[in-house]
Amino acid sequence: MISLLQSDPLAFLLVVLALAFSLALHEWGHAAAALWMGDPTAKEQGRVTLNPLRHLDPIGSLLVLLVGVGWAKPVPVYPPNFRHYRLGLFVVSVAGIVVNLLIATALALSLRYLLEAGLLQSPGAFLRGLVQALAVAASVNLVLAVFNLLPIPPLDGSKILQSFLPLRWHPFVWRLERNPTYAVVALLLLLTVFRQPLGELLSWAREGFFGLFGL
């Protein structure tokens, strides 16, 4: 992302706007799914909205720009309100991931269209910036989806796994998620000790995903 800022400021600006709305849509997906499953907590706190300012976290947003992985403000959810606890936990947890995958797919299809239309050879600065922005934004949305699938609290993947675990284990998972020290340590481990295998996983996911669209 930093190299993109230096080489093409316009593309960088377009990517920043795309990622701001991608993070907001991820959290909106959680909030809307929670309301659909019977929990009005997020709606009562104004989180069922597409306004990025209600969802973005300064540190998480900065990390997305610097390393391609980050987070927004977690959507407040009260699972006992779900009409069906396990189903609600699963649907709400997977909603943000699905949103990011849909965004990545839409952006990849747009790139494919530009490729087939022969517009990638256009000398126009705006079109070149748009193409770069689409590629980077699609990649980051895919990375956010895959990263959030990791079954590590507080990532969405841990709640997806939790929806299948015995109920007696759930209080332990909730305590882990509420522990700020654990969250910081888990993030540091992912960005240091497990950085290489995580990077390989994300690279494999990118190659496979864009390969589906011939990109």
PDB file of C-alpha atoms in Angstrom:
ATOM      1  CA  MET A   1       0.000   0.000   0.000  1.00  0.00           C
ATOM      2  CA  ILE A   2       2.847   2.431   0.797  1.00  0.00           C
ATOM      3  CA  SER A   3       4.472   1.687  -2.565  1.00  0.00           C
ATOM      4  CA  LEU A   4       1.106   2.339  -4.225  1.00  0.00           C
ATOM      5  CA  LEU A   5       0.937   5.751  -2.525  1.00  0.00           C
ATOM      6  CA  GLN A   6       4.361   6.603  -3.934  1.00  0.00           C
ATOM      7  CA  SER A   7       3.703   5.289  -7.436  1.00  0.00           C
ATOM      8  CA  ASP A   8       0.066   6.299  -7.945  1.00  0.00           C
ATOM      9  CA  PRO A   9      -1.569   8.613  -5.357  1.00  0.00           C
ATOM     10  CA  LEU A  10      -4.894   8.486  -7.226  1.00  0.00           C
ATOM     11  CA  ALA A  11      -5.022   4.690  -7.030  1.00  0.00           C
ATOM     12  CA  PHE A  12      -4.067   4.885  -3.356  1.00  0.00           C
ATOM     13  CA  LEU A  13      -6.963   7.285  -2.668  1.00  0.00           C
ATOM     14  CA  LEU A  14      -9.411   5.018  -4.499  1.00  0.00           C
ATOM     15  CA  VAL A  15      -8.159   2.014  -2.510  1.00  0.00           C
ATOM     16  CA  VAL A  16      -8.537   3.878   0.799  1.00  0.00           C
ATOM     17  CA  LEU A  17     -12.142   4.745  -0.058  1.00  0.00           C
ATOM     18  CA  ALA A  18     -12.878   1.183  -1.179  1.00  0.00           C
ATOM     19  CA  LEU A  19     -11.356  -0.326   1.970  1.00  0.00           C
ATOM     20  CA  ALA A  20     -13.170   2.099   4.273  1.00  0.00           C
ATOM     21  CA  PHE A  21     -16.481   0.964   2.830  1.00  0.00           C
ATOM     22  CA  SER A  22     -15.348  -2.687   2.779  1.00  0.00           C
ATOM     23  CA  LEU A  23     -14.617  -2.637   6.518  1.00  0.00           C
ATOM     24  CA  ALA A  24     -17.898  -0.815   7.142  1.00  0.00           C
ATOM     25  CA  LEU A  25     -19.842  -3.338   5.046  1.00  0.00           C
ATOM     26  CA  HIS A  26     -18.178  -6.201   6.938  1.00  0.00           C
ATOM     27  CA  GLU A  27     -19.449  -4.846  10.240  1.00  0.00           C
ATOM     28  CA  TRP A  28     -22.815  -3.879   8.742  1.00  0.00           C
ATOM     29  CA  GLY A  29     -23.154  -7.524   7.704  1.00  0.00           C
ATOM     30  CA  HIS A  30     -22.694  -8.630  11.317  1.00  0.00           C
ATOM     31  CA  ALA A  31     -25.121  -5.992  12.600  1.00  0.00           C
ATOM     32  CA  ALA A  32     -27.828  -6.703  10.014  1.00  0.00           C
ATOM     33  CA  ALA A  33     -27.509 -10.466  10.544  1.00  0.00           C
ATOM     34  CA  ALA A  34     -27.782 -10.040  14.329  1.00  0.00           C
ATOM     35  CA  LEU A  35     -30.975  -8.003  13.920  1.00  0.00           C
ATOM     36  CA  TRP A  36     -32.349 -10.605  11.503  1.00  0.00           C
ATOM     37  CA  MET A  37     -31.635 -13.357  14.041  1.00  0.00           C
ATOM     38  CA  GLY A  38     -33.458 -11.484  16.805  1.00  0.00           C
ATOM     39  CA  ASP A  39     -30.805  -9.396  18.574  1.00  0.00           C
ATOM     40  CA  PRO A  40     -31.467  -5.609  18.375  1.00  0.00           C
ATOM     41  CA  THR A  41     -28.316  -4.621  20.320  1.00  0.00           C
ATOM     42  CA  ALA A  42     -26.354  -3.411  17.284  1.00  0.00           C
ATOM     43  CA  LYS A  43     -29.360  -1.490  15.938  1.00  0.00           C
ATOM     44  CA  GLU A  44     -29.864   0.236  19.290  1.00  0.00           C
ATOM     45  CA  GLN A  45     -26.252   1.422  19.144  1.00  0.00           C
ATOM     46  CA  GLY A  46     -26.576   2.726  15.584  1.00  0.00           C
ATOM     47  CA  ARG A  47     -24.462   0.034  13.912  1.00  0.00           C
ATOM     48  CA  VAL A  48     -26.986  -1.121  11.290  1.00  0.00           C
ATOM     49  CA  THR A  49     -25.675   1.579   8.982  1.00  0.00           C
ATOM     50  CA  LEU A  50     -23.392   1.876   5.955  1.00  0.00           C
ATOM     51  CA  ASN A  51     -21.729   5.010   7.411  1.00  0.00           C
ATOM     52  CA  PRO A  52     -18.011   4.047   7.695  1.00  0.00           C
ATOM     53  CA  LEU A  53     -17.477   6.484  10.565  1.00  0.00           C
ATOM     54  CA  ARG A  54     -19.713   4.343  12.805  1.00  0.00           C
ATOM     55  CA  HIS A  55     -17.616   1.244  12.143  1.00  0.00           C
ATOM     56  CA  LEU A  56     -13.961   2.168  11.548  1.00  0.00           C
ATOM     57  CA  ASP A  57     -11.283   1.646  14.185  1.00  0.00           C
ATOM     58  CA  PRO A  58      -8.237   3.960  13.790  1.00  0.00           C
ATOM     59  CA  ILE A  59      -5.588   1.332  14.611  1.00  0.00           C
ATOM     60  CA  GLY A  60      -7.292  -1.468  12.680  1.00  0.00           C
ATOM     61  CA  SER A  61      -7.761   0.785   9.640  1.00  0.00           C
ATOM     62  CA  LEU A  62      -4.102   1.854   9.745  1.00  0.00           C
ATOM     63  CA  LEU A  63      -2.979  -1.785   9.826  1.00  0.00           C
ATOM     64  CA  VAL A  64      -5.080  -2.537   6.749  1.00  0.00           C
ATOM     65  CA  LEU A  65      -3.204   0.206   4.899  1.00  0.00           C
ATOM     66  CA  LEU A  66       0.210  -0.893   6.189  1.00  0.00           C
ATOM     67  CA  VAL A  67       0.032  -4.711   6.135  1.00  0.00           C
ATOM     68  CA  GLY A  68      -3.243  -5.509   4.362  1.00  0.00           C
ATOM     69  CA  VAL A  69      -4.915  -7.022   7.459  1.00  0.00           C
ATOM     70  CA  GLY A  70      -6.845  -5.154  10.141  1.00  0.00           C
ATOM     71  CA  TRP A  71     -10.212  -4.697  11.762  1.00  0.00           C
ATOM     72  CA  ALA A  72     -13.085  -2.326  12.446  1.00  0.00           C
ATOM     73  CA  LYS A  73     -14.975  -1.725  15.691  1.00  0.00           C
ATOM     74  CA  PRO A  74     -16.591  -5.010  16.778  1.00  0.00           C
ATOM     75  CA  VAL A  75     -20.367  -5.032  16.475  1.00  0.00           C
ATOM     76  CA  PRO A  76     -22.037  -5.459  19.889  1.00  0.00           C
ATOM     77  CA  VAL A  77     -24.009  -8.691  19.955  1.00  0.00           C
ATOM     78  CA  TYR A  78     -25.953 -10.368  22.761  1.00  0.00           C
ATOM     79  CA  PRO A  79     -26.355 -14.028  21.685  1.00  0.00           C
ATOM     80  CA  PRO A  80     -29.070 -14.905  24.270  1.00  0.00           C
ATOM     81  CA  ASN A  81     -31.364 -12.659  22.215  1.00  0.00           C
ATOM     82  CA  PHE A  82     -31.050 -14.915  19.161  1.00  0.00           C
ATOM     83  CA  ARG A  83     -34.203 -16.845  18.351  1.00  0.00           C
ATOM     84  CA  HIS A  84     -31.988 -19.889  17.765  1.00  0.00           C
ATOM     85  CA  TYR A  85     -28.703 -19.569  19.665  1.00  0.00           C
ATOM     86  CA  ARG A  86     -26.399 -21.819  17.626  1.00  0.00           C
ATOM     87  CA  LEU A  87     -27.853 -20.811  14.257  1.00  0.00           C
ATOM     88  CA  GLY A  88     -27.721 -17.137  15.206  1.00  0.00           C
ATOM     89  CA  LEU A  89     -24.113 -17.422  16.343  1.00  0.00           C
ATOM     90  CA  PHE A  90     -23.139 -19.065  13.057  1.00  0.00           C
ATOM     91  CA  VAL A  91     -25.085 -16.710  10.769  1.00  0.00           C
ATOM     92  CA  VAL A  92     -23.897 -13.531  12.486  1.00  0.00           C
ATOM     93  CA  SER A  93     -20.286 -14.724  12.553  1.00  0.00           C
ATOM     94  CA  VAL A  94     -20.167 -15.741   8.899  1.00  0.00           C
ATOM     95  CA  ALA A  95     -22.043 -12.656   7.626  1.00  0.00           C
ATOM     96  CA  GLY A  96     -19.037 -10.316   7.546  1.00  0.00           C
ATOM     97  CA  ILE A  97     -16.899 -12.904   5.775  1.00  0.00           C
ATOM     98  CA  VAL A  98     -19.593 -13.443   3.141  1.00  0.00           C
ATOM     99  CA  VAL A  99     -19.805  -9.678   2.576  1.00  0.00           C
ATOM    100  CA  ASN A 100     -16.048  -9.423   1.979  1.00  0.00           C
ATOM    101  CA  LEU A 101     -16.135 -12.388  -0.416  1.00  0.00           C
ATOM    102  CA  LEU A 102     -19.004 -10.801  -2.350  1.00  0.00           C
ATOM    103  CA  ILE A 103     -17.098  -7.507  -2.591  1.00  0.00           C
ATOM    104  CA  ALA A 104     -13.933  -9.309  -3.746  1.00  0.00           C
ATOM    105  CA  THR A 105     -15.955 -11.199  -6.357  1.00  0.00           C
ATOM    106  CA  ALA A 106     -17.633  -8.030  -7.650  1.00  0.00           C
ATOM    107  CA  LEU A 107     -14.266  -6.273  -7.932  1.00  0.00           C
ATOM    108  CA  ALA A 108     -12.659  -9.276  -9.669  1.00  0.00           C
ATOM    109  CA  LEU A 109     -15.530  -9.429 -12.156  1.00  0.00           C
ATOM    110  CA  SER A 110     -15.047  -5.706 -12.835  1.00  0.00           C
ATOM    111  CA  LEU A 111     -11.358  -6.311 -13.510  1.00  0.00           C
ATOM    112  CA  ARG A 112     -12.233  -9.207 -15.795  1.00  0.00           C
ATOM    113  CA  TYR A 113     -14.615  -6.971 -17.732  1.00  0.00           C
ATOM    114  CA  LEU A 114     -11.941  -4.293 -18.157  1.00  0.00           C
ATOM    115  CA  LEU A 115      -9.488  -6.960 -19.316  1.00  0.00           C
ATOM    116  CA  GLU A 116     -11.887  -8.408 -21.899  1.00  0.00           C
ATOM    117  CA  ALA A 117     -12.871  -4.928 -23.105  1.00  0.00           C
ATOM    118  CA  GLY A 118      -9.217  -4.119 -23.755  1.00  0.00           C
ATOM    119  CA  LEU A 119      -9.339  -1.106 -21.469  1.00  0.00           C
ATOM    120  CA  LEU A 120      -6.285  -2.133 -19.445  1.00  0.00           C
ATOM    121  CA  GLN A 121      -4.069  -0.778 -22.239  1.00  0.00           C
ATOM    122  CA  SER A 122      -5.640   2.669 -21.977  1.00  0.00           C
ATOM    123  CA  PRO A 123      -3.098   5.459 -21.358  1.00  0.00           C
ATOM    124  CA  GLY A 124      -5.548   7.390 -19.172  1.00  0.00           C
ATOM    125  CA  ALA A 125      -4.235   8.070 -15.659  1.00  0.00           C
ATOM    126  CA  PHE A 126      -7.655   7.710 -14.051  1.00  0.00           C
ATOM    127  CA  LEU A 127      -8.343   4.340 -15.667  1.00  0.00           C
ATOM    128  CA  ARG A 128      -4.892   3.046 -14.702  1.00  0.00           C
ATOM    129  CA  GLY A 129      -5.517   4.172 -11.135  1.00  0.00           C
ATOM    130  CA  LEU A 130      -8.952   2.582 -11.154  1.00  0.00           C
ATOM    131  CA  VAL A 131      -7.556  -0.752 -12.349  1.00  0.00           C
ATOM    132  CA  GLN A 132      -4.873  -0.745  -9.645  1.00  0.00           C
ATOM    133  CA  ALA A 133      -7.434   0.218  -7.020  1.00  0.00           C
ATOM    134  CA  LEU A 134      -9.791  -2.578  -8.051  1.00  0.00           C
ATOM    135  CA  ALA A 135      -6.983  -5.146  -7.918  1.00  0.00           C
ATOM    136  CA  VAL A 136      -5.697  -4.050  -4.499  1.00  0.00           C
ATOM    137  CA  ALA A 137      -9.179  -3.662  -2.993  1.00  0.00           C
ATOM    138  CA  ALA A 138     -10.238  -7.099  -4.276  1.00  0.00           C
ATOM    139  CA  SER A 139      -7.079  -8.653  -2.816  1.00  0.00           C
ATOM    140  CA  VAL A 140      -7.541  -7.001   0.582  1.00  0.00           C
ATOM    141  CA  ASN A 141     -11.210  -8.019   0.759  1.00  0.00           C
ATOM    142  CA  LEU A 142     -10.218 -11.605   0.030  1.00  0.00           C
ATOM    143  CA  VAL A 143      -7.480 -11.430   2.684  1.00  0.00           C
ATOM    144  CA  LEU A 144      -9.942 -10.022   5.235  1.00  0.00           C
ATOM    145  CA  ALA A 145     -12.347 -12.886   4.515  1.00  0.00           C
ATOM    146  CA  VAL A 146      -9.681 -15.601   4.806  1.00  0.00           C
ATOM    147  CA  PHE A 147      -8.027 -13.991   7.832  1.00  0.00           C
ATOM    148  CA  ASN A 148     -11.347 -13.764   9.659  1.00  0.00           C
ATOM    149  CA  LEU A 149     -11.953 -17.470   8.996  1.00  0.00           C
ATOM    150  CA  LEU A 150      -9.084 -18.385  11.323  1.00  0.00           C
ATOM    151  CA  PRO A 151     -10.588 -20.132  14.396  1.00  0.00           C
ATOM    152  CA  ILE A 152      -8.777 -17.831  16.833  1.00  0.00           C
ATOM    153  CA  PRO A 153     -10.721 -15.571  19.218  1.00  0.00           C
ATOM    154  CA  PRO A 154     -11.736 -12.814  18.632  1.00  0.00           C
ATOM    155  CA  LEU A 155     -11.798 -13.516  14.870  1.00  0.00           C
ATOM    156  CA  ASP A 156     -15.080 -14.548  13.249  1.00  0.00           C
ATOM    157  CA  GLY A 157     -13.778 -18.047  12.625  1.00  0.00           C
ATOM    158  CA  SER A 158     -13.671 -18.725  16.365  1.00  0.00           C
ATOM    159  CA  LYS A 159     -17.384 -17.948  16.680  1.00  0.00           C
ATOM    160  CA  ILE A 160     -18.182 -20.093  13.649  1.00  0.00           C
ATOM    161  CA  LEU A 161     -16.349 -22.951  15.358  1.00  0.00           C
ATOM    162  CA  GLN A 162     -18.001 -22.059  18.662  1.00  0.00           C
ATOM    163  CA  SER A 163     -21.441 -22.516  17.137  1.00  0.00           C
ATOM    164  CA  PHE A 164     -20.605 -26.221  16.787  1.00  0.00           C
ATOM    165  CA  LEU A 165     -18.853 -26.698  20.146  1.00  0.00           C
ATOM    166  CA  PRO A 166     -20.522 -28.090  23.286  1.00  0.00           C
ATOM    167  CA  LEU A 167     -22.301 -25.351  25.223  1.00  0.00           C
ATOM    168  CA  ARG A 168     -20.142 -25.928  28.304  1.00  0.00           C
ATOM    169  CA  TRP A 169     -17.133 -24.598  26.354  1.00  0.00           C
ATOM    170  CA  HIS A 170     -18.797 -21.328  25.309  1.00  0.00           C
ATOM    171  CA  PRO A 171     -18.171 -19.328  28.522  1.00  0.00           C
ATOM    172  CA  PHE A 172     -14.427 -19.968  28.137  1.00  0.00           C
ATOM    173  CA  VAL A 173     -14.461 -18.631  24.553  1.00  0.00           C
ATOM    174  CA  TRP A 174     -16.441 -15.548  25.598  1.00  0.00           C
ATOM    175  CA  ARG A 175     -13.935 -14.841  28.400  1.00  0.00           C
ATOM    176  CA  LEU A 176     -11.044 -15.068  25.956  1.00  0.00           C
ATOM    177  CA  GLU A 177     -12.719 -12.591  23.597  1.00  0.00           C
ATOM    178  CA  ARG A 178     -13.289 -10.075  26.405  1.00  0.00           C
ATOM    179  CA  ASN A 179      -9.673 -10.258  27.569  1.00  0.00           C
ATOM    180  CA  PRO A 180      -7.764  -7.354  25.911  1.00  0.00           C
ATOM    181  CA  THR A 181      -4.385  -8.849  26.840  1.00  0.00           C
ATOM    182  CA  TYR A 182      -5.195 -12.085  25.033  1.00  0.00           C
ATOM    183  CA  ALA A 183      -6.335 -10.169  21.920  1.00  0.00           C
ATOM    184  CA  VAL A 184      -3.071  -8.184  21.761  1.00  0.00           C
ATOM    185  CA  VAL A 185      -0.925 -11.300  22.277  1.00  0.00           C
ATOM    186  CA  ALA A 186      -2.873 -13.247  19.629  1.00  0.00           C
ATOM    187  CA  LEU A 187      -2.448 -10.402  17.122  1.00  0.00           C
ATOM    188  CA  LEU A 188       1.286 -10.092  17.827  1.00  0.00           C
ATOM    189  CA  LEU A 189       1.770 -13.846  17.380  1.00  0.00           C
ATOM    190  CA  LEU A 190      -0.079 -13.787  14.052  1.00  0.00           C
ATOM    191  CA  LEU A 191       2.060 -10.895  12.811  1.00  0.00           C
ATOM    192  CA  THR A 192       5.361 -12.323  14.041  1.00  0.00           C
ATOM    193  CA  VAL A 193       5.690 -16.031  14.877  1.00  0.00           C
ATOM    194  CA  PHE A 194       2.974 -17.177  12.475  1.00  0.00           C
ATOM    195  CA  ARG A 195       3.573 -14.476   9.881  1.00  0.00           C
ATOM    196  CA  GLN A 196       5.216 -16.781   7.320  1.00  0.00           C
ATOM    197  CA  PRO A 197       2.624 -19.608   7.335  1.00  0.00           C
ATOM    198  CA  LEU A 198      -0.156 -17.015   7.429  1.00  0.00           C
ATOM    199  CA  GLY A 199       1.405 -15.206   4.475  1.00  0.00           C
ATOM    200  CA  GLU A 200       1.663 -18.466   2.536  1.00  0.00           C
ATOM    201  CA  LEU A 201      -1.985 -19.248   3.245  1.00  0.00           C
ATOM    202  CA  LEU A 202      -3.101 -15.811   2.084  1.00  0.00           C
ATOM    203  CA  SER A 203      -0.923 -15.993  -1.047  1.00  0.00           C
ATOM    204  CA  TRP A 204      -2.391 -19.392  -1.908  1.00  0.00           C
ATOM    205  CA  ALA A 205      -5.910 -18.000  -1.421  1.00  0.00           C
ATOM    206  CA  ARG A 206      -5.178 -14.992  -3.657  1.00  0.00           C
ATOM    207  CA  GLU A 207      -3.707 -17.125  -6.442  1.00  0.00           C
ATOM    208  CA  GLY A 208      -6.613 -19.542  -6.366  1.00  0.00           C
ATOM    209  CA  PHE A 209      -9.254 -16.813  -6.200  1.00  0.00           C
ATOM    210  CA  PHE A 210      -7.918 -14.630  -9.014  1.00  0.00           C
ATOM    211  CA  GLY A 211      -7.172 -17.755 -11.060  1.00  0.00           C
ATOM    212  CA  LEU A 212     -10.905 -18.454 -11.099  1.00  0.00           C
ATOM    213  CA  PHE A 213     -11.394 -15.194 -12.982  1.00  0.00           C
ATOM    214  CA  GLY A 214      -8.384 -15.613 -15.271  1.00  0.00           C
ATOM    215  CA  LEU A 215      -6.574 -12.696 -13.629  1.00  0.00           C
TER     216      LEU A 215
END
